[in-house]
Amino acid sequence: MTPFHLCTAARSLLKSYRHRAVLKTVQGLRVWEFRNMYHPCTSIIAVHNSMDEILRKTVAPLPSYEMRDKSPPPPESNSLEFMHFYKSLEKEQKLDFLEKLSHDFGVDHRWASDLAAKLLDTQGRDVATILQVEDRLRYSLTPRYRQLLTHISKVQGGVKFLVDLRADLIEFASSKMSDSPHMRDLNSTLKSLLSEWFSVGLLRLERITWQSTCEILQKISQYEAVHPVRNWTDIKRRVGPYRRCYAFTHASMPGEPLVVLHVALTEDIANNIQGIVREFSTLDADEDVNKINAAIFYSISSTQAGLQGVELGNYLIKRVVRELQVGK
């Protein structure tokens, strides 16, 4: 069954639920109302017979080796439809959906096996021929869904969606809900892509102060995993005099700290971490640089479960050390 528009008929439904993803039954059809579609006439209401149908529609075939750099990209609507469909699913449905994606749209093993056999046959040939067959084999080992993930990263909110999707994969694996080798390969592929997109050269170091936006201060408080923030006075102290708070951010996830580091600037090296965490005497003090002899890194928190295994913390510490050395 192909997607169709029900703009006029669904106007009253969308008016009430345009901010939520709601799965309803309308005249026997499964209708997904997509989140954050503010104008009813531009809302997309798609009807799908099964998960297989939307996967066939949104996961494009891998181009041939000769056309790998010449094939036009799929329409952006494919990525958006995949994202909206996935968000509408319940937890168990997401697991089924990802298992189908990883199993049915991964590597073409027969093609890879044929090229591996051909590579063995080319041994003894000239180097150029061997390298070309090796490149073909390398390309054949690309999972079909990798292209979809790459295209999703290019739409608004796509990178954050993929970070959250990987968090689901990690949760499914850790809870033993899935031990599929195909799911592990999907997780590995997505981790590799995220490692490229979140390389240290693409990250922005941001110092958090009491003048930072209320939204970012709220998130810093919520994400603190080592020493929980008790109230607004507590967070004010942690970003105030004799304290520093730094975070890595990414252009594709604006307003979203990725990893947060808290530092205490002290006259002496403290022998009790609780003394640093609960010290309130610095709250309204005027910072005197002559009293600063030590920097104690007392808390670092990763905020995105989907970036597990993507090295960010060590790079943040090194960057902050350089910032402090130049007096920032």
XYZ file of N, CA and C in Angstrom, residues 65 115-116 118-138:
72
model
N 29.905 -0.734 -8.037
C 31.236 -0.175 -7.792
C 31.535 0.960 -8.756
N 34.172 -11.832 -4.647
C 35.322 -10.942 -4.806
C 36.527 -11.445 -4.014
N 36.271 -12.064 -2.868
C 37.373 -12.637 -2.088
C 38.053 -13.754 -2.876
N 38.040 -14.005 -6.118
C 38.722 -13.359 -7.243
C 40.051 -12.760 -6.806
N 40.081 -12.227 -5.578
C 41.334 -11.661 -5.062
C 42.404 -12.735 -4.939
N 42.001 -13.923 -4.497
C 42.962 -15.026 -4.407
C 43.491 -15.400 -5.795
N 42.612 -15.341 -6.792
C 43.015 -15.699 -8.154
C 43.965 -14.673 -8.761
N 43.925 -13.427 -8.257
C 44.765 -12.377 -8.846
C 46.171 -12.338 -8.250
N 46.428 -13.158 -7.226
C 47.760 -13.170 -6.642
C 48.775 -13.590 -7.711
N 49.820 -12.831 -7.795
C 50.809 -13.086 -8.838
C 50.638 -12.155 -10.032
N 49.475 -11.470 -10.089
C 49.262 -10.480 -11.144
C 49.971 -9.186 -10.770
N 49.839 -8.178 -11.626
C 50.477 -6.889 -11.340
C 49.796 -6.211 -10.161
N 50.522 -5.319 -9.510
C 50.046 -4.671 -8.287
C 48.767 -3.875 -8.535
N 48.664 -3.197 -9.652
C 47.489 -2.378 -9.947
C 46.215 -3.220 -9.971
N 46.298 -4.403 -10.565
C 45.134 -5.289 -10.629
C 44.737 -5.766 -9.246
N 45.724 -6.134 -8.444
C 45.447 -6.606 -7.082
C 44.790 -5.501 -6.258
N 45.321 -4.283 -6.363
C 44.769 -3.177 -5.591
C 43.333 -2.850 -6.003
N 43.042 -2.974 -7.285
C 41.685 -2.693 -7.754
C 40.697 -3.726 -7.212
N 41.092 -5.002 -7.230
C 40.205 -6.046 -6.698
C 40.035 -5.865 -5.194
N 41.122 -5.490 -4.507
C 41.017 -5.233 -3.068
C 40.053 -4.092 -2.781
N 40.082 -3.054 -3.612
C 39.177 -1.924 -3.416
C 37.729 -2.341 -3.659
N 37.513 -3.164 -4.675
C 36.162 -3.680 -4.925
C 35.671 -4.517 -3.744
N 36.555 -5.356 -3.208
C 36.182 -6.187 -2.065
C 35.858 -5.312 -0.858
N 36.668 -4.297 -0.632
C 36.425 -3.381 0.487
C 35.057 -2.703 0.348
